PDB file of C-alpha atoms in Angstrom:
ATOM      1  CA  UNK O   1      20.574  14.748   1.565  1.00  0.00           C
ATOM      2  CA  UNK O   2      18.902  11.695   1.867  1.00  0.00           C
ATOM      3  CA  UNK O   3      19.311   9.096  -0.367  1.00  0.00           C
ATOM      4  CA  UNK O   4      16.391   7.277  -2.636  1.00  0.00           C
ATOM      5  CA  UNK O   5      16.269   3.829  -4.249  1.00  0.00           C
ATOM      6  CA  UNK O   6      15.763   3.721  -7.896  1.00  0.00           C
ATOM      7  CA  UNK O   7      12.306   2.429  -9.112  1.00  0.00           C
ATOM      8  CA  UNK O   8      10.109   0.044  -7.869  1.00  0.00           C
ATOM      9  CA  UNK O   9       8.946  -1.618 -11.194  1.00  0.00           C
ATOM     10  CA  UNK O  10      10.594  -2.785 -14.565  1.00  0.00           C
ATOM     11  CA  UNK O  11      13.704   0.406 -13.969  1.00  0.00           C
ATOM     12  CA  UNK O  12      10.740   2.719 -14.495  1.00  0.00           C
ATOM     13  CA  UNK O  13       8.803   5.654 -11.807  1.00  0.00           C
ATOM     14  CA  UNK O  14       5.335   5.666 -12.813  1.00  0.00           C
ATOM     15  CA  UNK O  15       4.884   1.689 -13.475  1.00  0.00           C
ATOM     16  CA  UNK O  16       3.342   1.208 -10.366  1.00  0.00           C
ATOM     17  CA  UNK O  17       1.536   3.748  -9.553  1.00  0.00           C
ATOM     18  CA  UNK O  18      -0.278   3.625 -13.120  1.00  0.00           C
ATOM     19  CA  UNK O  19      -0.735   0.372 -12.196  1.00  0.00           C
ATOM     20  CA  UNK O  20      -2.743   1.320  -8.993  1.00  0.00           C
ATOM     21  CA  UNK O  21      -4.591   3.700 -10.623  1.00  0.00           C
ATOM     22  CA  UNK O  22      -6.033   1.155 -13.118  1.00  0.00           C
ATOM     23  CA  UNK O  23      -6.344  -1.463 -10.127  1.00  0.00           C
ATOM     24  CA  UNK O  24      -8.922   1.499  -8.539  1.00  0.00           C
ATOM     25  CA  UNK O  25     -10.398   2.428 -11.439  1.00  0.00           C
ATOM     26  CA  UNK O  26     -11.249  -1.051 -11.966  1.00  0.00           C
ATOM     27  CA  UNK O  27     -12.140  -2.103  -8.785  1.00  0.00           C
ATOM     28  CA  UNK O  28     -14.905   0.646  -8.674  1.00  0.00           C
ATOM     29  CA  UNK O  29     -16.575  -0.025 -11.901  1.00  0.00           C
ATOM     30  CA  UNK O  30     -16.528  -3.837 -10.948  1.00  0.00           C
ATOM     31  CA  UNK O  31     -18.389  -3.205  -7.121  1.00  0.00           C
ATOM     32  CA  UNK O  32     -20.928  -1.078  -9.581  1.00  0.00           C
ATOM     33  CA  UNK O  33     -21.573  -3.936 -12.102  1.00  0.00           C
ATOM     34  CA  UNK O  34     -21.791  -6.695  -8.940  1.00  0.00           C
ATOM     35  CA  UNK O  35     -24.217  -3.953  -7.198  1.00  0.00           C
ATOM     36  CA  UNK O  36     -25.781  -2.654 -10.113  1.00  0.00           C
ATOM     37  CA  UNK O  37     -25.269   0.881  -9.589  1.00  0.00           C
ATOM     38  CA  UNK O  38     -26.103   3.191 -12.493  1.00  0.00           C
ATOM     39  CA  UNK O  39     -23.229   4.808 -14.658  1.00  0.00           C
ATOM     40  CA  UNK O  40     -24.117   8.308 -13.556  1.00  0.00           C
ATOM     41  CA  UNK O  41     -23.886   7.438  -9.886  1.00  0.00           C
ATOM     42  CA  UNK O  42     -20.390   5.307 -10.614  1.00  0.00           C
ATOM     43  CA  UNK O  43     -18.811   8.306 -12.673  1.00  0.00           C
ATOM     44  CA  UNK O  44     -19.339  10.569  -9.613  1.00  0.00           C
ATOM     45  CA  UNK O  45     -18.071   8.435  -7.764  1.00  0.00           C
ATOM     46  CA  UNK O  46     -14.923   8.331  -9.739  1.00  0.00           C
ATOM     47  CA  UNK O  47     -14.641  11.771 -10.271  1.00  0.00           C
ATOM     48  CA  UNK O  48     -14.589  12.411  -6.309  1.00  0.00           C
ATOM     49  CA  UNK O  49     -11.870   9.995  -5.825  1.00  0.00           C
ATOM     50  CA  UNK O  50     -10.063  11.877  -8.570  1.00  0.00           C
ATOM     51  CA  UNK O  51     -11.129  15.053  -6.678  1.00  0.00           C
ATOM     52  CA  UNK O  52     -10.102  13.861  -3.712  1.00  0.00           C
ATOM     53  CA  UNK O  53      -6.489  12.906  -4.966  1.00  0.00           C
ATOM     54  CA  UNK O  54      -6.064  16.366  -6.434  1.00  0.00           C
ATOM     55  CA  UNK O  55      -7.218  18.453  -3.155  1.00  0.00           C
ATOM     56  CA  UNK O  56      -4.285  16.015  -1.319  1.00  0.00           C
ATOM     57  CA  UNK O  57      -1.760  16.983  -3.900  1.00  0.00           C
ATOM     58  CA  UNK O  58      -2.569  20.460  -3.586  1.00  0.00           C
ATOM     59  CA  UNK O  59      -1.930  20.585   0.112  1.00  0.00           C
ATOM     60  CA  UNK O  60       1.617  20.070  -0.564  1.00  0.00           C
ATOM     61  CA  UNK O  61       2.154  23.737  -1.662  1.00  0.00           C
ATOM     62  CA  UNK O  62       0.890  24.712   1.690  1.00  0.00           C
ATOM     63  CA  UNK O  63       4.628  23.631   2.609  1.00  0.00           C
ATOM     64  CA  UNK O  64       6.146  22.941  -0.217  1.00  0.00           C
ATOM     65  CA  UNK O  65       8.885  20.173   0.522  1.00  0.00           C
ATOM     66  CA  UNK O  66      10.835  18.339  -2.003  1.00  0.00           C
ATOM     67  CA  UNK O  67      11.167  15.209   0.039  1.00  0.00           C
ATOM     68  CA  UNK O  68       7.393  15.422   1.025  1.00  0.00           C
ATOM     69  CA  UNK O  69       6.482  15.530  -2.534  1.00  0.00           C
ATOM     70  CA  UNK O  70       8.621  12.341  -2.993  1.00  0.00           C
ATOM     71  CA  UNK O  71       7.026  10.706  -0.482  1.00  0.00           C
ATOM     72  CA  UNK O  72       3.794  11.379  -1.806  1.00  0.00           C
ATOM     73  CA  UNK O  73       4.733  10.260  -5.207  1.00  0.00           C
ATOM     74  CA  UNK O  74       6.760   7.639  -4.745  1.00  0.00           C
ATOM     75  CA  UNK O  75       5.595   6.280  -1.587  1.00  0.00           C
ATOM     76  CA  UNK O  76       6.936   2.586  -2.281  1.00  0.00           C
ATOM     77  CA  UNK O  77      10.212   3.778  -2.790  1.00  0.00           C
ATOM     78  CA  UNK O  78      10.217   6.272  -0.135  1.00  0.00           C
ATOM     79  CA  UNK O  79       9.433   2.877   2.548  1.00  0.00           C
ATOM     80  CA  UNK O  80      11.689   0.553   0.795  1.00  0.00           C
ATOM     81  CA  UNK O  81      14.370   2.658   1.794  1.00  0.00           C
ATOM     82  CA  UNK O  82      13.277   2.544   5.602  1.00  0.00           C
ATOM     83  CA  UNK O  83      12.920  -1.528   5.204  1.00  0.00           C
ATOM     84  CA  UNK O  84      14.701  -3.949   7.194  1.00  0.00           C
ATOM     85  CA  UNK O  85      18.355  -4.628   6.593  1.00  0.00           C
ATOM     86  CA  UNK O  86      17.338  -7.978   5.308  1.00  0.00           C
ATOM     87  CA  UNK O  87      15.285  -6.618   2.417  1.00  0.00           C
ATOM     88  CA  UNK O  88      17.167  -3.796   1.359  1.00  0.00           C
ATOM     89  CA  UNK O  89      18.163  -5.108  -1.561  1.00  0.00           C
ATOM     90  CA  UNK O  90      14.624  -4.756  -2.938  1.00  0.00           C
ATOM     91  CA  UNK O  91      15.432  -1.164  -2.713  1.00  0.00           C
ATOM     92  CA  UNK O  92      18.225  -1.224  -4.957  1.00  0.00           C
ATOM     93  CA  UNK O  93      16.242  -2.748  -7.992  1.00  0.00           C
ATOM     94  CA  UNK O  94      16.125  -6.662  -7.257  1.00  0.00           C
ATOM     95  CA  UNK O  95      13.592  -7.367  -9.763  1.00  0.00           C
ATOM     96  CA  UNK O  96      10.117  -8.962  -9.797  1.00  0.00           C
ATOM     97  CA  UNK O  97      10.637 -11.520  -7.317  1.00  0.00           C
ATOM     98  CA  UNK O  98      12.482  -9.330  -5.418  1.00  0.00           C
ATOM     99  CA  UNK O  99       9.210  -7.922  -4.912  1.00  0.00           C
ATOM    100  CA  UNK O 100       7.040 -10.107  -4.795  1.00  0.00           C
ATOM    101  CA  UNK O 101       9.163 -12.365  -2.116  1.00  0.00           C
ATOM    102  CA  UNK O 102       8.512  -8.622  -0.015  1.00  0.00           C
ATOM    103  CA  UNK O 103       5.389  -8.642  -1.015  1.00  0.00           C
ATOM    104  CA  UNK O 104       4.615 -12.381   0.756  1.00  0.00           C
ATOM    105  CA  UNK O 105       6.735 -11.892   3.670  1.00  0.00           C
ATOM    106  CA  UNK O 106       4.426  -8.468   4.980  1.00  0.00           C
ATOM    107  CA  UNK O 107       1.618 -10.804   4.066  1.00  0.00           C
ATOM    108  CA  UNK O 108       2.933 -13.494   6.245  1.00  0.00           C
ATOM    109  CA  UNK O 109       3.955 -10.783   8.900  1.00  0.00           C
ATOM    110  CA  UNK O 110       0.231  -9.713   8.857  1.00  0.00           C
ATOM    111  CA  UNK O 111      -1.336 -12.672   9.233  1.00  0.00           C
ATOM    112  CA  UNK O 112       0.725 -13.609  11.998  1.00  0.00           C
ATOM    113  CA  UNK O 113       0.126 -10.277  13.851  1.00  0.00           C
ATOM    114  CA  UNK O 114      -3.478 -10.233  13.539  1.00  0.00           C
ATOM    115  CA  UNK O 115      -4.902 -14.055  13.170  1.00  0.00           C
ATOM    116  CA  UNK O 116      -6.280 -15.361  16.759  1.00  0.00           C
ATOM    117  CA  UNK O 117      -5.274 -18.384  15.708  1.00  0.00           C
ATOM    118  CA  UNK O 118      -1.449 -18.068  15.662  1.00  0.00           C
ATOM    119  CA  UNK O 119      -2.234 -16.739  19.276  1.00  0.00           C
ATOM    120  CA  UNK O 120      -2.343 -18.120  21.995  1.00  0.00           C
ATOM    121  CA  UNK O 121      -5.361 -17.770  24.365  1.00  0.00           C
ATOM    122  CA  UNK O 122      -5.326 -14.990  27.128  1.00  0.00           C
ATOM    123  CA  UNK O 123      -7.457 -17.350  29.543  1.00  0.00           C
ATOM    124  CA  UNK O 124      -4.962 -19.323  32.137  1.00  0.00           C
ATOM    125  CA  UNK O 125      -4.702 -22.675  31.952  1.00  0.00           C
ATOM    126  CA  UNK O 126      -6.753 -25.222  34.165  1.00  0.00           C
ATOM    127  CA  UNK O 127      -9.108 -22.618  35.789  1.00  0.00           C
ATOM    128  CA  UNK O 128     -12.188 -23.665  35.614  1.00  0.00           C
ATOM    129  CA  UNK O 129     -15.716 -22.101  35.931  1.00  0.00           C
ATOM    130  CA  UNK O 130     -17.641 -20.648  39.102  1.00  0.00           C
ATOM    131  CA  UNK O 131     -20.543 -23.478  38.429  1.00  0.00           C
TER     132      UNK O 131
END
């Protein structure tokens, strides 16, 4: 069987994901205050996220899988566990900055994949221009 970290979050499941939920939630009413949309068009809105969440939950008892279901639910958890060696005791409940020390070293990881300016140019050196 395979084994699974403890929670994320202040020793609790749940914290986090709460936590997302709220950090939606409130991210959609804010774009419809900055954008002025009207309350009937933002409450649909909300209620086919929250749609949309429930037909993806339900397509886990096409096949049900325990570990599936874990990975749906606890999907923090789930890649903690499949972290690098170096951060695997995040996994094992090293607290908040624990986390957030995680959290800044994927950012930094990102950046540094994706920013043309940490690259170097694909051009060779010294060739100049057919003028």
């Amino acid at each position: 069987m395979p084994r699974t970290s403890g929670p994320l979050l202040l020793g609790r499941f749940g914290v986090y994901q709460a936590a997302l939920l709220v950090l939606i939630g409130g991210c959609m009413i804010a774009y419809a205050a900055i954008w002025r949309v009207g309350v009937t068009e933002t409450l649909a809105s909300i209620s086919a996220m929250a749609a949309g969440a429930s037909i993806a939950l339900l397509a886990l008892n096409l096949e049900y899988n325990p570990g599936n279901v874990l990975a749906v639910i606890n999907p923090l958890e789930k890649d903690a566990d499949l972290c690098r060696c170096e951060h695997h005791d995040i996994a094992n409940g090293a607290g908040i900055s624990g986390i957030l020390l995680l959290l800044f070293d994927g950012i930094a990881s990102v950046v540094a994949r994706y920013t043309f300016v940490l690259h170097s140019s694909p051009r060779p050196n010294g060739v100049s221009s057919p003028g």
